[in-house]
Coordinates of C-alpha atoms in Angstrom, one line a residue:
M1 CA -0.1 -0.3 -0.1
S2 CA 2.9 2.8 0.9
E3 CA 4.1 2.0 -3.0
L4 CA 0.6 3.2 -4.2
L5 CA 0.7 6.1 -2.0
F6 CA 2.2 8.3 -4.0
P7 CA 0.2 7.4 -7.7
A8 CA -3.0 7.4 -6.0
C9 CA -2.6 11.0 -4.5
A10 CA -0.8 12.2 -8.3
V11 CA -4.4 10.3 -9.6
L12 CA -6.4 12.0 -7.7
L13 CA -5.4 15.1 -8.2
G14 CA -5.1 14.5 -12.1
Y15 CA -8.9 14.1 -11.7
V16 CA -10.0 16.8 -9.5
V17 CA -8.4 19.0 -12.7
L18 CA -11.0 16.8 -14.8
G19 CA -13.5 16.9 -13.2
I20 CA -13.3 20.2 -13.0
T21 CA -12.3 21.9 -16.8
G22 CA -13.6 18.4 -18.6
F23 CA -10.0 17.5 -19.1
G24 CA -5.9 17.8 -17.9
S25 CA -5.9 14.4 -16.0
A26 CA -3.4 13.0 -18.1
L27 CA -1.3 16.1 -17.6
V28 CA -0.9 16.2 -14.1
V29 CA -0.6 12.1 -14.2
V30 CA 1.2 11.0 -16.8
P31 CA 4.4 13.1 -16.0
L32 CA 4.0 12.6 -12.0
L33 CA 3.9 8.8 -12.7
A34 CA 6.7 8.7 -14.8
W35 CA 8.5 9.2 -12.3
R36 CA 7.7 5.6 -10.9
W37 CA 7.3 4.0 -13.8
P38 CA 7.6 3.3 -17.2
L39 CA 6.2 6.5 -19.2
P40 CA 4.8 3.9 -22.0
E41 CA 3.4 2.0 -19.1
V42 CA 2.1 5.2 -17.4
V43 CA 0.3 6.2 -20.8
A44 CA -1.8 3.4 -21.2
L45 CA -2.9 3.4 -17.8
T46 CA -3.6 6.8 -17.9
L47 CA -5.7 6.3 -21.0
L48 CA -7.8 3.2 -19.3
L49 CA -8.3 5.7 -16.2
D50 CA -9.6 8.3 -18.6
V51 CA -12.0 6.0 -20.1
M52 CA -13.7 5.5 -17.5
A53 CA -13.5 8.3 -15.6
S54 CA -14.7 10.9 -19.1
L55 CA -17.1 8.7 -19.3
L56 CA -18.8 9.2 -15.2
L57 CA -18.3 12.9 -16.3
G58 CA -20.2 13.1 -19.5
G59 CA -23.0 10.7 -18.2
L60 CA -23.3 13.5 -15.9
N61 CA -23.6 16.3 -18.4
L62 CA -24.7 14.2 -20.9
R63 CA -27.7 16.5 -21.9
Q64 CA -24.5 19.5 -22.9
V65 CA -22.9 17.1 -25.0
D66 CA -22.1 18.2 -28.5
F67 CA -22.7 15.2 -30.3
A68 CA -22.5 16.5 -33.7
E69 CA -18.6 17.1 -33.3
L70 CA -18.0 14.1 -32.1
R71 CA -19.5 12.1 -35.3
R72 CA -17.1 15.1 -37.3
L73 CA -14.2 14.6 -35.2
L74 CA -13.9 10.1 -35.5
P75 CA -12.6 9.3 -38.3
G76 CA -9.6 11.8 -37.9
M77 CA -8.4 10.5 -34.7
V78 CA -9.1 6.5 -35.7
A79 CA -6.6 7.4 -38.4
G80 CA -4.4 9.1 -36.3
A81 CA -4.5 6.9 -33.6
L82 CA -2.9 4.2 -36.5
A83 CA -0.7 6.8 -37.7
G84 CA 0.3 7.2 -33.9
L85 CA 1.2 3.8 -33.6
W86 CA 3.5 3.7 -36.9
L87 CA 6.0 7.2 -35.7
S88 CA 5.9 4.7 -32.1
R89 CA 8.2 2.7 -33.6
S90 CA 9.4 4.2 -36.3
L91 CA 10.2 8.2 -36.0
D92 CA 10.9 10.9 -33.5
A93 CA 7.9 12.7 -33.5
R94 CA 9.7 15.2 -31.2
W95 CA 8.9 17.9 -32.9
P96 CA 5.5 17.9 -34.7
V97 CA 4.3 17.1 -30.7
L98 CA 6.6 20.2 -30.2
V99 CA 4.6 22.8 -32.7
L100 CA 0.8 21.4 -31.8
G101 CA 2.2 22.6 -27.7
L102 CA 2.4 26.0 -29.2
Y103 CA -0.6 26.0 -30.6
V104 CA -2.3 24.3 -27.7
A105 CA -0.4 27.3 -25.1
A106 CA -1.0 29.8 -28.0
V107 CA -4.5 28.8 -28.0
G108 CA -5.0 29.6 -24.5
A109 CA -3.3 32.7 -24.4
R110 CA -5.2 34.4 -27.2
A111 CA -8.3 33.1 -25.3
L112 CA -7.9 34.8 -21.6
R113 CA -7.0 38.0 -23.7
P114 CA -9.9 40.7 -23.5
R115 CA -12.2 39.3 -26.9
P116 CA -13.0 42.0 -29.3
A117 CA -16.3 43.1 -29.9
R118 CA -16.4 41.7 -32.7
P119 CA -16.0 37.5 -32.1
R120 CA -13.7 35.5 -33.6
P121 CA -16.1 32.9 -36.2
P122 CA -16.1 29.2 -35.8
A123 CA -13.6 26.7 -37.2
A124 CA -14.5 25.3 -40.4
A125 CA -16.0 22.1 -39.8
P126 CA -14.6 20.7 -42.7
W127 CA -10.9 20.8 -40.3
A128 CA -12.3 18.2 -38.0
L129 CA -10.8 16.0 -39.9
A130 CA -7.7 17.2 -39.6
A131 CA -7.5 17.8 -35.6
G132 CA -9.2 14.4 -35.3
G133 CA -5.8 12.7 -36.6
A134 CA -3.8 15.3 -35.0
I135 CA -5.9 14.5 -31.4
G136 CA -5.5 11.0 -32.5
V137 CA -1.6 10.9 -32.3
V138 CA -0.8 12.3 -29.5
E139 CA -3.3 11.0 -27.6
M140 CA -1.7 7.3 -28.7
L141 CA 2.6 8.8 -28.9
F142 CA 2.1 11.0 -24.5
G143 CA -2.0 10.2 -23.6
T144 CA -2.3 13.5 -23.2
A145 CA -4.5 15.0 -26.1
G146 CA -7.0 16.9 -23.7
P147 CA -5.6 20.0 -25.0
L148 CA -5.6 19.5 -28.1
V149 CA -9.4 18.8 -28.0
V150 CA -10.1 21.5 -25.8
A151 CA -8.4 23.6 -28.4
W152 CA -10.2 22.9 -31.1
L153 CA -13.9 22.6 -29.5
S154 CA -12.9 26.7 -28.0
R155 CA -13.4 27.1 -31.2
R156 CA -16.0 25.3 -32.4
L157 CA -18.4 26.2 -29.1
S158 CA -19.7 29.2 -27.8
D159 CA -20.9 27.8 -24.3
V160 CA -18.6 26.9 -22.0
H161 CA -20.9 24.3 -20.2
A162 CA -21.6 22.5 -23.3
L163 CA -17.6 22.8 -23.8
R164 CA -16.7 20.9 -20.1
A165 CA -19.5 18.1 -21.0
S166 CA -18.2 17.5 -24.7
T167 CA -14.4 17.4 -23.9
P168 CA -14.7 14.0 -21.5
L169 CA -16.4 12.5 -24.1
V170 CA -14.5 13.2 -27.4
I171 CA -11.5 12.1 -25.0
T172 CA -13.2 9.2 -24.3
V173 CA -13.2 8.4 -27.7
S174 CA -9.9 9.0 -28.2
A175 CA -8.4 6.9 -25.8
C176 CA -10.7 3.9 -27.1
S177 CA -9.1 4.1 -30.2
V178 CA -5.7 4.6 -29.1
L179 CA -6.5 1.1 -26.5
L180 CA -7.6 -1.1 -29.4
A181 CA -4.2 0.3 -31.2
M182 CA -2.4 -0.6 -28.2
G183 CA -4.0 -4.3 -27.3
W184 CA -3.5 -5.0 -31.3
A185 CA 0.0 -4.1 -30.8
G186 CA -0.2 -6.7 -27.3
R187 CA 0.9 -3.5 -25.6
L188 CA -1.8 -4.0 -22.9
S189 CA -1.0 -7.8 -21.7
Q190 CA 1.4 -7.0 -19.0
P191 CA -0.7 -8.0 -15.8
E192 CA 0.9 -5.3 -13.3
L193 CA -0.6 -2.8 -15.9
W194 CA -4.6 -4.0 -14.5
T195 CA -3.4 -4.7 -11.3
R196 CA -2.4 -1.1 -11.3
W197 CA -5.7 -0.2 -12.9
L198 CA -7.8 -1.7 -10.5
A199 CA -6.0 -0.5 -7.4
L200 CA -6.8 3.3 -8.9
A201 CA -9.3 3.0 -10.4
G202 CA -11.4 3.9 -7.3
V203 CA -9.7 7.0 -7.0
A204 CA -9.9 8.3 -10.3
V205 CA -13.9 8.0 -9.9
G206 CA -13.7 9.9 -6.2
G207 CA -11.8 12.7 -7.9
V208 CA -14.1 13.3 -10.7
L209 CA -16.9 13.0 -8.3
L210 CA -15.1 15.9 -6.0
G211 CA -13.8 18.3 -9.1
H212 CA -17.6 17.6 -10.7
R213 CA -19.1 19.1 -7.9
W214 CA -16.6 22.2 -6.4
A215 CA -17.5 23.1 -10.5
R216 CA -21.1 24.0 -9.5
H217 CA -19.9 26.4 -7.7
V218 CA -17.4 28.6 -10.6
S219 CA -19.0 31.2 -12.9
P220 CA -19.3 30.3 -16.3
A221 CA -16.4 33.2 -17.0
A222 CA -14.3 31.8 -14.0
L223 CA -14.3 28.8 -15.6
R224 CA -13.5 29.7 -18.8
K225 CA -10.1 31.1 -17.1
L226 CA -9.5 28.2 -15.6
I227 CA -9.4 25.9 -18.9
C228 CA -7.9 28.6 -20.7
G229 CA -4.7 29.1 -17.9
L230 CA -4.6 25.4 -18.0
L231 CA -4.5 25.5 -21.4
V232 CA -1.1 27.7 -21.3
V233 CA 0.4 25.6 -18.1
S234 CA -0.8 22.2 -20.5
G235 CA 1.0 23.6 -23.4
L236 CA 3.6 24.6 -22.5
T237 CA 4.3 21.6 -20.0
L238 CA 4.0 19.5 -23.6
V239 CA 6.9 21.7 -25.2
V240 CA 8.8 21.1 -21.6
H241 CA 8.6 17.1 -22.2
T242 CA 9.3 16.9 -25.8
L243 CA 12.9 18.5 -25.4
Q244 CA 14.0 17.0 -22.6
P245 CA 16.7 14.3 -23.4
G246 CA 15.5 11.0 -24.1

């Protein structure tokens, strides 16, 4: 049990963040757990926890989910997961992910600035294929595609509550497509992975419920600022992660 104390604290913190903002769990959990366990195992574990926790959060906010955006992103996410599986075996994908990290941070920083009198038009729906592909690639490589999901949905959805509700469902579908690819590649067969998942699943659920309760007391304006601020931090975290040697 003492060996699981630090991982449990990391998972609780990550899923409280998910419960409040609708994303960000992996950006907390993956770097912290990577201090203890190998990164590929941490990514797989976090994706398994994300599927369960994001389904729970999405179910709590089901009426506010925009399923049309999910359908637009799905083909690209499947293709991106397969491309990410190939990249993880064949190429150093740091530089494309570095660009994505900078983009995510820039989106968050821009959204934090005062809005102009004339709001920007939403992103064109046909770009959803490219956005979904990028989400699938980053999810496969690092398990942290949440910022990219929010960066896209924030350009498509004006309602912050719809954004918070739709993000975990998109992350769930993305994580499932990546997990299917991982299972096909034999990366989900380690007994330790499932032992850790069973030990930490309840902690993740508790974190989501706690964060969801706290989110009820946050105003839409404050919630948008919190989400955008987390975008900046998570984008820069992704940049730092890709620049680390090895």
